[in-house]
């Protein structure tokens, strides 16, 4: 497949998906650890159920939004839109990792 930025083969997509899945899983574990620290740091043990409900609701909204974008890219049946979506997701991962890293540095400095 030739297109927007680079040539993408099926093997490339499989490798990308595997790498993406592992990276997101590691970042999600880091987020869950940080989430527990936030509860302890802000002394919100009495509001634990509400806190987790809101966090899960926000994450679910993000998942729905992501699946809708993927559905729209699929319905348009254009590889350029799919590659743009892959590019957005690929850029979002390092941004998310950077934010998590800065939060951890800030936490260690305090």
mmCIF file of C-alpha atoms in Angstrom:
data_model
loop_
_atom_site.group_PDB
_atom_site.id
_atom_site.type_symbol
_atom_site.label_atom_id
_atom_site.label_comp_id
_atom_site.label_asym_id
_atom_site.label_seq_id
_atom_site.Cartn_x
_atom_site.Cartn_y
_atom_site.Cartn_z
ATOM 1 C CA UNK A 1 0.000 0.000 0.000
ATOM 2 C CA UNK A 2 1.456 3.328 -1.033
ATOM 3 C CA UNK A 3 0.088 6.497 0.371
ATOM 4 C CA UNK A 4 0.396 9.481 2.568
ATOM 5 C CA UNK A 5 3.744 9.113 4.368
ATOM 6 C CA UNK A 6 5.272 5.691 3.952
ATOM 7 C CA UNK A 7 4.539 2.410 2.289
ATOM 8 C CA UNK A 8 2.578 0.198 4.681
ATOM 9 C CA UNK A 9 2.405 -3.547 4.224
ATOM 10 C CA UNK A 10 0.319 -6.005 6.187
ATOM 11 C CA UNK A 11 3.435 -7.151 8.044
ATOM 12 C CA UNK A 12 4.213 -3.544 9.007
ATOM 13 C CA UNK A 13 0.696 -3.110 10.390
ATOM 14 C CA UNK A 14 1.008 -6.314 12.417
ATOM 15 C CA UNK A 15 4.359 -5.208 13.885
ATOM 16 C CA UNK A 16 2.953 -1.731 14.575
ATOM 17 C CA UNK A 17 -0.118 -3.183 16.303
ATOM 18 C CA UNK A 18 2.017 -5.482 18.444
ATOM 19 C CA UNK A 19 4.364 -2.660 19.461
ATOM 20 C CA UNK A 20 1.462 -0.281 20.066
ATOM 21 C CA UNK A 21 -0.369 -2.818 22.245
ATOM 22 C CA UNK A 22 2.658 -3.464 24.444
ATOM 23 C CA UNK A 23 3.450 0.247 24.800
ATOM 24 C CA UNK A 24 -0.115 1.179 25.694
ATOM 25 C CA UNK A 25 -0.292 -1.696 28.188
ATOM 26 C CA UNK A 26 2.885 -0.492 29.935
ATOM 27 C CA UNK A 27 1.594 3.091 30.005
ATOM 28 C CA UNK A 28 -1.743 1.911 31.384
ATOM 29 C CA UNK A 29 0.031 0.078 34.211
ATOM 30 C CA UNK A 30 1.980 3.252 34.997
ATOM 31 C CA UNK A 31 -1.304 5.193 35.015
ATOM 32 C CA UNK A 32 -2.940 2.705 37.387
ATOM 33 C CA UNK A 33 0.013 2.977 39.782
ATOM 34 C CA UNK A 34 -0.105 6.775 39.607
ATOM 35 C CA UNK A 35 -3.865 6.655 40.112
ATOM 36 C CA UNK A 36 -3.373 4.893 43.445
ATOM 37 C CA UNK A 37 -0.766 7.456 44.458
ATOM 38 C CA UNK A 38 -3.163 10.305 43.651
ATOM 39 C CA UNK A 39 -5.723 8.838 46.036
ATOM 40 C CA UNK A 40 -3.166 8.656 48.859
ATOM 41 C CA UNK A 41 -1.532 12.038 48.142
ATOM 42 C CA UNK A 42 -4.823 13.938 48.094
ATOM 43 C CA UNK A 43 -6.390 12.041 50.996
ATOM 44 C CA UNK A 44 -9.565 11.153 49.092
ATOM 45 C CA UNK A 45 -10.069 7.655 50.460
ATOM 46 C CA UNK A 46 -13.637 8.625 51.437
ATOM 47 C CA UNK A 47 -14.381 9.438 47.775
ATOM 48 C CA UNK A 48 -12.650 6.397 46.298
ATOM 49 C CA UNK A 49 -15.714 4.955 44.539
ATOM 50 C CA UNK A 50 -16.620 8.304 42.980
ATOM 51 C CA UNK A 51 -13.013 8.909 41.909
ATOM 52 C CA UNK A 52 -12.710 5.525 40.188
ATOM 53 C CA UNK A 53 -16.155 5.906 38.584
ATOM 54 C CA UNK A 54 -15.216 9.262 37.065
ATOM 55 C CA UNK A 55 -11.813 8.002 35.868
ATOM 56 C CA UNK A 56 -13.379 4.923 34.249
ATOM 57 C CA UNK A 57 -16.127 7.044 32.649
ATOM 58 C CA UNK A 58 -13.540 9.386 31.133
ATOM 59 C CA UNK A 59 -11.504 6.442 29.838
ATOM 60 C CA UNK A 60 -14.627 4.827 28.374
ATOM 61 C CA UNK A 61 -15.538 8.060 26.590
ATOM 62 C CA UNK A 62 -12.023 8.120 25.127
ATOM 63 C CA UNK A 63 -12.366 4.520 23.949
ATOM 64 C CA UNK A 64 -15.737 5.229 22.339
ATOM 65 C CA UNK A 65 -14.288 8.298 20.608
ATOM 66 C CA UNK A 66 -11.345 6.239 19.327
ATOM 67 C CA UNK A 67 -13.575 3.452 18.029
ATOM 68 C CA UNK A 68 -15.823 6.010 16.332
ATOM 69 C CA UNK A 69 -12.812 7.537 14.581
ATOM 70 C CA UNK A 70 -11.737 4.078 13.441
ATOM 71 C CA UNK A 71 -15.280 3.295 12.280
ATOM 72 C CA UNK A 72 -15.461 6.552 10.315
ATOM 73 C CA UNK A 73 -12.071 5.857 8.707
ATOM 74 C CA UNK A 74 -13.314 2.375 7.777
ATOM 75 C CA UNK A 75 -16.625 3.596 6.379
ATOM 76 C CA UNK A 76 -14.869 6.191 4.226
ATOM 77 C CA UNK A 77 -12.841 3.287 2.816
ATOM 78 C CA UNK A 78 -9.822 5.473 2.161
ATOM 79 C CA UNK A 79 -6.340 4.423 3.241
ATOM 80 C CA UNK A 80 -5.266 8.066 3.623
ATOM 81 C CA UNK A 81 -7.748 8.583 6.483
ATOM 82 C CA UNK A 82 -6.593 5.367 8.122
ATOM 83 C CA UNK A 83 -2.956 6.475 7.892
ATOM 84 C CA UNK A 84 -3.857 9.860 9.348
ATOM 85 C CA UNK A 85 -5.567 8.101 12.259
ATOM 86 C CA UNK A 86 -2.489 5.906 12.773
ATOM 87 C CA UNK A 87 -0.323 9.023 12.729
ATOM 88 C CA UNK A 88 -2.484 10.738 15.365
ATOM 89 C CA UNK A 89 -2.386 7.667 17.616
ATOM 90 C CA UNK A 90 1.359 7.294 17.115
ATOM 91 C CA UNK A 91 1.953 10.924 18.088
ATOM 92 C CA UNK A 92 -0.348 10.638 21.113
ATOM 93 C CA UNK A 93 1.655 7.814 22.718
ATOM 94 C CA UNK A 94 4.919 9.761 23.229
ATOM 95 C CA UNK A 95 2.940 12.781 24.423
ATOM 96 C CA UNK A 96 1.168 10.604 27.003
ATOM 97 C CA UNK A 97 4.467 9.016 28.057
ATOM 98 C CA UNK A 98 6.068 12.448 28.444
ATOM 99 C CA UNK A 99 3.208 13.667 30.623
ATOM 100 C CA UNK A 100 3.487 10.561 32.828
ATOM 101 C CA UNK A 101 7.268 11.041 33.089
ATOM 102 C CA UNK A 102 6.930 14.717 34.070
ATOM 103 C CA UNK A 103 4.311 13.830 36.676
ATOM 104 C CA UNK A 104 6.656 11.251 38.146
ATOM 105 C CA UNK A 105 9.563 13.716 38.216
ATOM 106 C CA UNK A 106 7.347 16.304 39.861
ATOM 107 C CA UNK A 107 6.215 13.736 42.424
ATOM 108 C CA UNK A 108 9.819 12.754 43.228
ATOM 109 C CA UNK A 109 10.860 16.399 43.661
ATOM 110 C CA UNK A 110 8.112 17.048 46.239
#
